[in-house]
Each structure stands twice: as C-alpha cells, then as structure tokens.
C-alpha cells in the first residue's frame, strides 16, 4: 500500500519538486515514453508466454518481466508530466491529452488502478501460477487501456 | 545470485529463444534503447539526491529509482541483441559496436558487473543509508561505463 500511495503522490504532486532540477520538457517526454515502451516489451513477453503460448513457458522470465513493469510503475513517472509537456516539443511528439494536466481526480484514479494492477501482477508472477498470472496480466492490460482511453490521443 | 545468473544467461543465450517471436530488428533496438534511457532517468534522480544534493534527499524516491534500475538490469535485455541489430535499421540508429555480438566473454564480464552493481544499489537503497547509496551509485555508474567504453561507439 505504501508503494501505491507513493505512486499516486508522484503522479500528482511531485512534478513541482522535480522541476527544481530544471528538467528539459523534451527530455521529460522522452523519458516517460521510454518507460512506457520498455513496459510494452515486458508486457509482450508475458503475453507471449502466458496468453498466446507462442513462446515456451518460463516462470523466471515472466517474473523478471513483471518485476520490471511493477518497478517502472512505481518509479514516480508522474514527475515526468511537467508543465510544457502537454504538447509536442521540438521534434519530440507526444500523444498525451491536455486533460491529463488538469483532471487531477481522473489521473489519480487511473494511476492508482495501474499501480495496483502492476503490483498484483508482480505478486502473481512470484507464485509461478500461470492461470493467476494470465488473470493479473489481463487486469494490468485493462488498467493501461483505462489511461489510454482517457488521456491518450489515437 | 539466481538473478545474476539469469541476467548473464539472458545476455548471451536467450536471443535464440526470443527470435521465435519473430521480433522485428528495429523494435528490438528501440526496446533496448528505451530500457537504457529509462535507467538514465533513474540514475539521474539518484545522482541529484545522493551526489549533487541539488534535489532534497528522499529515501523513498531513491529506493523507487534503484528498484527500477535493478529490475531493468535483470529483465533479460540481452534478448534484444538479436542478429541484425548490430547496425542501424531503417531510421533507427544504434551506437552498439559489432564486437558486442562476437565477444561473448567480454559481454558476459560487463553484463555480470552491471547486474551485480545494480542489484547492490537496490540493496543499499533499501537501507536508506546515504553514504552507502552514493558508493553503490558510483559502482553502478562505473559498470555502465565499463560496457560503454568497450561496446558503444562515441
């Protein structure tokens, strides 16, 4: 629960403290996109093993992927949504909707759902139970979609 | 130790099993670059708090950043160095040296050093001891540099 609270706080409140490092808006967009892209790879690995069964089942690899997703989800990515990053910056394009910077209640809701799902996916992966992992994977995917539908342009 | 072994194996041996998913070479380069970039953000946060002291000390944020680095280091990124990714692909450029695909002994050495350092950084972060974290951070940075010097073009 401690991590969930930290995640939620980071999504909403830490931006101000991080701007003290004078992070460049373009860097901030690229860092957050890197985090999402790396999670996409790890999600794809779990999907291939637990859902599609196109890659041989390997509990250690599933656990490593789930740990990476959970750690990324709990890394305080909210701090990367600094003012100025609600739009394209230079050659760096973003699909974020400006509403993500104003709908604090909505952001908190999807953020909490994602942190919870990712943390539960890592816990399921630790058991090695394929059915439980598949279920937690589905819930994590839904939590990703929850944010995409609300705060990401097509 | 289990994680270190997994990391080492992944760096050298898993590429063949992952090619079963027919991963696109361009995707593979972009996924690994995303991982490195996201680690760079987390390294920068720890540096700002533990070394430069330009951002207020926050043990929970340091721990979250260190966990993310360790989980990325142990996620099996070696599987992203598939044949065809030793050079630029389409518009996706890579700075990797071709030697990374042939010098198995050298790759194993720098890979093991990195996994060890990242795992120890996460362990130090868990204690909240600033001096220990600064030391482990320095060792992690050196392990990054060890690979860059050997296998990355300027």
mmCIF file of C-alpha atoms in Angstrom, chain B:
data_model
loop_
_atom_site.group_PDB
_atom_site.id
_atom_site.type_symbol
_atom_site.label_atom_id
_atom_site.label_comp_id
_atom_site.label_asym_id
_atom_site.label_seq_id
_atom_site.Cartn_x
_atom_site.Cartn_y
_atom_site.Cartn_z
ATOM 1 C CA UNK B 1 22.815 -14.939 -7.178
ATOM 2 C CA UNK B 2 19.908 -16.517 -9.013
ATOM 3 C CA UNK B 3 19.140 -13.157 -10.608
ATOM 4 C CA UNK B 4 22.750 -12.623 -11.627
ATOM 5 C CA UNK B 5 22.838 -15.968 -13.350
ATOM 6 C CA UNK B 6 19.589 -15.211 -15.130
ATOM 7 C CA UNK B 7 20.961 -11.859 -16.248
ATOM 8 C CA UNK B 8 24.102 -13.432 -17.593
ATOM 9 C CA UNK B 9 22.214 -16.156 -19.374
ATOM 10 C CA UNK B 10 19.829 -13.659 -20.863
ATOM 11 C CA UNK B 11 22.681 -11.582 -22.216
ATOM 12 C CA UNK B 12 24.184 -14.478 -24.074
ATOM 13 C CA UNK B 13 21.786 -17.327 -24.589
ATOM 14 C CA UNK B 14 18.192 -16.161 -24.703
ATOM 15 C CA UNK B 15 18.376 -14.382 -28.033
ATOM 16 C CA UNK B 16 17.683 -17.621 -29.877
ATOM 17 C CA UNK B 17 14.538 -18.414 -27.866
ATOM 18 C CA UNK B 18 13.195 -14.897 -28.301
ATOM 19 C CA UNK B 19 13.652 -14.893 -32.052
ATOM 20 C CA UNK B 20 10.866 -17.466 -32.005
ATOM 21 C CA UNK B 21 8.541 -14.476 -31.558
ATOM 22 C CA UNK B 22 9.943 -13.051 -34.801
ATOM 23 C CA UNK B 23 10.762 -9.757 -33.175
ATOM 24 C CA UNK B 24 11.490 -7.012 -35.648
ATOM 25 C CA UNK B 25 15.110 -5.807 -35.530
ATOM 26 C CA UNK B 26 14.014 -2.176 -35.398
ATOM 27 C CA UNK B 27 11.696 -2.915 -32.454
ATOM 28 C CA UNK B 28 14.496 -4.726 -30.649
ATOM 29 C CA UNK B 29 16.825 -1.722 -30.935
ATOM 30 C CA UNK B 30 14.086 0.651 -29.807
ATOM 31 C CA UNK B 31 13.128 -1.538 -26.828
ATOM 32 C CA UNK B 32 16.709 -1.794 -25.571
ATOM 33 C CA UNK B 33 17.272 1.941 -26.054
ATOM 34 C CA UNK B 34 14.076 2.589 -24.069
ATOM 35 C CA UNK B 35 15.444 0.477 -21.225
ATOM 36 C CA UNK B 36 18.760 2.312 -21.186
ATOM 37 C CA UNK B 37 17.073 5.709 -21.397
ATOM 38 C CA UNK B 38 14.703 4.938 -18.554
ATOM 39 C CA UNK B 39 17.636 3.762 -16.434
ATOM 40 C CA UNK B 40 19.434 7.014 -17.258
ATOM 41 C CA UNK B 41 16.498 8.972 -15.816
ATOM 42 C CA UNK B 42 16.545 6.901 -12.641
ATOM 43 C CA UNK B 43 20.327 7.212 -12.332
ATOM 44 C CA UNK B 44 19.990 10.998 -12.734
ATOM 45 C CA UNK B 45 17.445 11.156 -9.911
ATOM 46 C CA UNK B 46 19.716 9.249 -7.523
ATOM 47 C CA UNK B 47 22.680 11.411 -8.552
ATOM 48 C CA UNK B 48 20.713 14.600 -7.899
ATOM 49 C CA UNK B 49 19.739 13.417 -4.399
ATOM 50 C CA UNK B 50 22.770 11.412 -3.236
ATOM 51 C CA UNK B 51 25.717 13.023 -5.027
ATOM 52 C CA UNK B 52 24.950 16.552 -6.275
ATOM 53 C CA UNK B 53 22.396 17.242 -3.497
ATOM 54 C CA UNK B 54 20.569 19.520 -5.936
ATOM 55 C CA UNK B 55 17.278 17.825 -5.037
ATOM 56 C CA UNK B 56 16.090 17.231 -1.476
ATOM 57 C CA UNK B 57 17.016 13.827 -0.046
ATOM 58 C CA UNK B 58 14.069 11.454 -0.297
ATOM 59 C CA UNK B 59 14.852 7.824 0.590
ATOM 60 C CA UNK B 60 11.559 6.530 -0.844
ATOM 61 C CA UNK B 61 12.278 8.130 -4.222
ATOM 62 C CA UNK B 62 15.853 6.820 -4.188
ATOM 63 C CA UNK B 63 14.565 3.338 -3.418
ATOM 64 C CA UNK B 64 11.952 3.500 -6.201
ATOM 65 C CA UNK B 65 14.618 4.634 -8.684
ATOM 66 C CA UNK B 66 17.096 1.940 -7.597
ATOM 67 C CA UNK B 67 14.417 -0.764 -7.772
ATOM 68 C CA UNK B 68 13.580 0.330 -11.300
ATOM 69 C CA UNK B 69 17.243 0.190 -12.363
ATOM 70 C CA UNK B 70 17.754 -3.246 -10.820
ATOM 71 C CA UNK B 71 14.548 -4.639 -12.329
ATOM 72 C CA UNK B 72 15.532 -3.300 -15.754
ATOM 73 C CA UNK B 73 19.029 -4.738 -15.395
ATOM 74 C CA UNK B 74 17.521 -8.105 -14.538
ATOM 75 C CA UNK B 75 14.783 -8.083 -17.181
ATOM 76 C CA UNK B 76 16.739 -10.052 -19.757
ATOM 77 C CA UNK B 77 17.690 -7.213 -22.097
ATOM 78 C CA UNK B 78 20.291 -9.473 -23.692
ATOM 79 C CA UNK B 79 17.399 -10.958 -25.663
ATOM 80 C CA UNK B 80 17.126 -7.625 -27.503
ATOM 81 C CA UNK B 81 20.550 -8.047 -29.101
ATOM 82 C CA UNK B 82 19.233 -10.259 -31.879
ATOM 83 C CA UNK B 83 21.024 -10.804 -35.185
ATOM 84 C CA UNK B 84 20.541 -7.827 -37.473
ATOM 85 C CA UNK B 85 20.645 -5.303 -34.642
ATOM 86 C CA UNK B 86 24.415 -4.823 -34.760
ATOM 87 C CA UNK B 87 23.791 -1.975 -37.216
ATOM 88 C CA UNK B 88 21.290 0.806 -37.922
ATOM 89 C CA UNK B 89 17.902 -0.482 -39.091
ATOM 90 C CA UNK B 90 15.671 1.863 -41.103
ATOM 91 C CA UNK B 91 15.518 5.210 -39.321
ATOM 92 C CA UNK B 92 16.584 3.593 -36.038
ATOM 93 C CA UNK B 93 20.223 4.202 -35.283
ATOM 94 C CA UNK B 94 22.302 2.214 -32.817
ATOM 95 C CA UNK B 95 25.692 3.000 -31.332
ATOM 96 C CA UNK B 96 26.455 -0.616 -30.499
ATOM 97 C CA UNK B 97 29.768 -1.976 -31.743
ATOM 98 C CA UNK B 98 29.575 -5.227 -33.743
ATOM 99 C CA UNK B 99 32.039 -6.704 -31.218
ATOM 100 C CA UNK B 100 29.162 -6.971 -28.744
ATOM 101 C CA UNK B 101 27.779 -9.789 -30.884
ATOM 102 C CA UNK B 102 31.014 -11.766 -31.099
ATOM 103 C CA UNK B 103 32.960 -11.148 -27.868
ATOM 104 C CA UNK B 104 30.831 -13.422 -25.667
ATOM 105 C CA UNK B 105 33.394 -13.472 -22.865
ATOM 106 C CA UNK B 106 33.642 -9.673 -22.823
ATOM 107 C CA UNK B 107 29.853 -9.243 -22.880
ATOM 108 C CA UNK B 108 29.416 -11.721 -20.043
ATOM 109 C CA UNK B 109 32.014 -9.861 -17.977
ATOM 110 C CA UNK B 110 30.476 -6.393 -18.345
ATOM 111 C CA UNK B 111 26.964 -7.818 -18.072
ATOM 112 C CA UNK B 112 27.714 -9.608 -14.798
ATOM 113 C CA UNK B 113 29.404 -6.497 -13.393
ATOM 114 C CA UNK B 114 26.349 -4.409 -14.245
ATOM 115 C CA UNK B 115 23.810 -6.857 -12.807
ATOM 116 C CA UNK B 116 25.851 -7.138 -9.611
ATOM 117 C CA UNK B 117 26.214 -3.366 -9.226
ATOM 118 C CA UNK B 118 22.533 -2.654 -9.934
ATOM 119 C CA UNK B 119 21.409 -5.344 -7.501
ATOM 120 C CA UNK B 120 23.740 -3.942 -4.822
ATOM 121 C CA UNK B 121 22.463 -0.406 -5.497
ATOM 122 C CA UNK B 122 18.899 -1.574 -4.853
ATOM 123 C CA UNK B 123 20.036 -3.294 -1.642
ATOM 124 C CA UNK B 124 21.812 -0.123 -0.475
ATOM 125 C CA UNK B 125 18.755 1.986 -1.328
ATOM 126 C CA UNK B 126 16.631 -0.264 0.841
ATOM 127 C CA UNK B 127 18.749 0.658 3.889
ATOM 128 C CA UNK B 128 18.301 4.397 3.270
ATOM 129 C CA UNK B 129 21.992 4.953 4.163
ATOM 130 C CA UNK B 130 23.048 7.904 2.009
ATOM 131 C CA UNK B 131 26.791 7.168 2.075
ATOM 132 C CA UNK B 132 26.250 3.517 1.144
ATOM 133 C CA UNK B 133 23.887 4.556 -1.634
ATOM 134 C CA UNK B 134 26.378 7.103 -3.005
ATOM 135 C CA UNK B 135 29.077 4.413 -3.048
ATOM 136 C CA UNK B 136 26.833 1.841 -4.747
ATOM 137 C CA UNK B 137 25.697 4.502 -7.209
ATOM 138 C CA UNK B 138 29.321 5.189 -8.149
ATOM 139 C CA UNK B 139 29.954 1.488 -8.688
ATOM 140 C CA UNK B 140 26.852 1.213 -10.867
ATOM 141 C CA UNK B 141 27.955 4.185 -12.963
ATOM 142 C CA UNK B 142 31.351 2.563 -13.420
ATOM 143 C CA UNK B 143 29.711 -0.672 -14.554
ATOM 144 C CA UNK B 144 27.662 1.289 -17.137
ATOM 145 C CA UNK B 145 30.867 2.942 -18.338
ATOM 146 C CA UNK B 146 32.620 -0.442 -18.496
ATOM 147 C CA UNK B 147 30.183 -1.539 -21.200
ATOM 148 C CA UNK B 148 30.034 1.828 -22.976
ATOM 149 C CA UNK B 149 33.828 2.002 -23.272
ATOM 150 C CA UNK B 150 34.008 -1.483 -24.703
ATOM 151 C CA UNK B 151 30.861 -1.900 -26.776
ATOM 152 C CA UNK B 152 29.421 1.535 -27.582
ATOM 153 C CA UNK B 153 30.598 3.925 -30.268
ATOM 154 C CA UNK B 154 31.200 7.541 -29.218
#
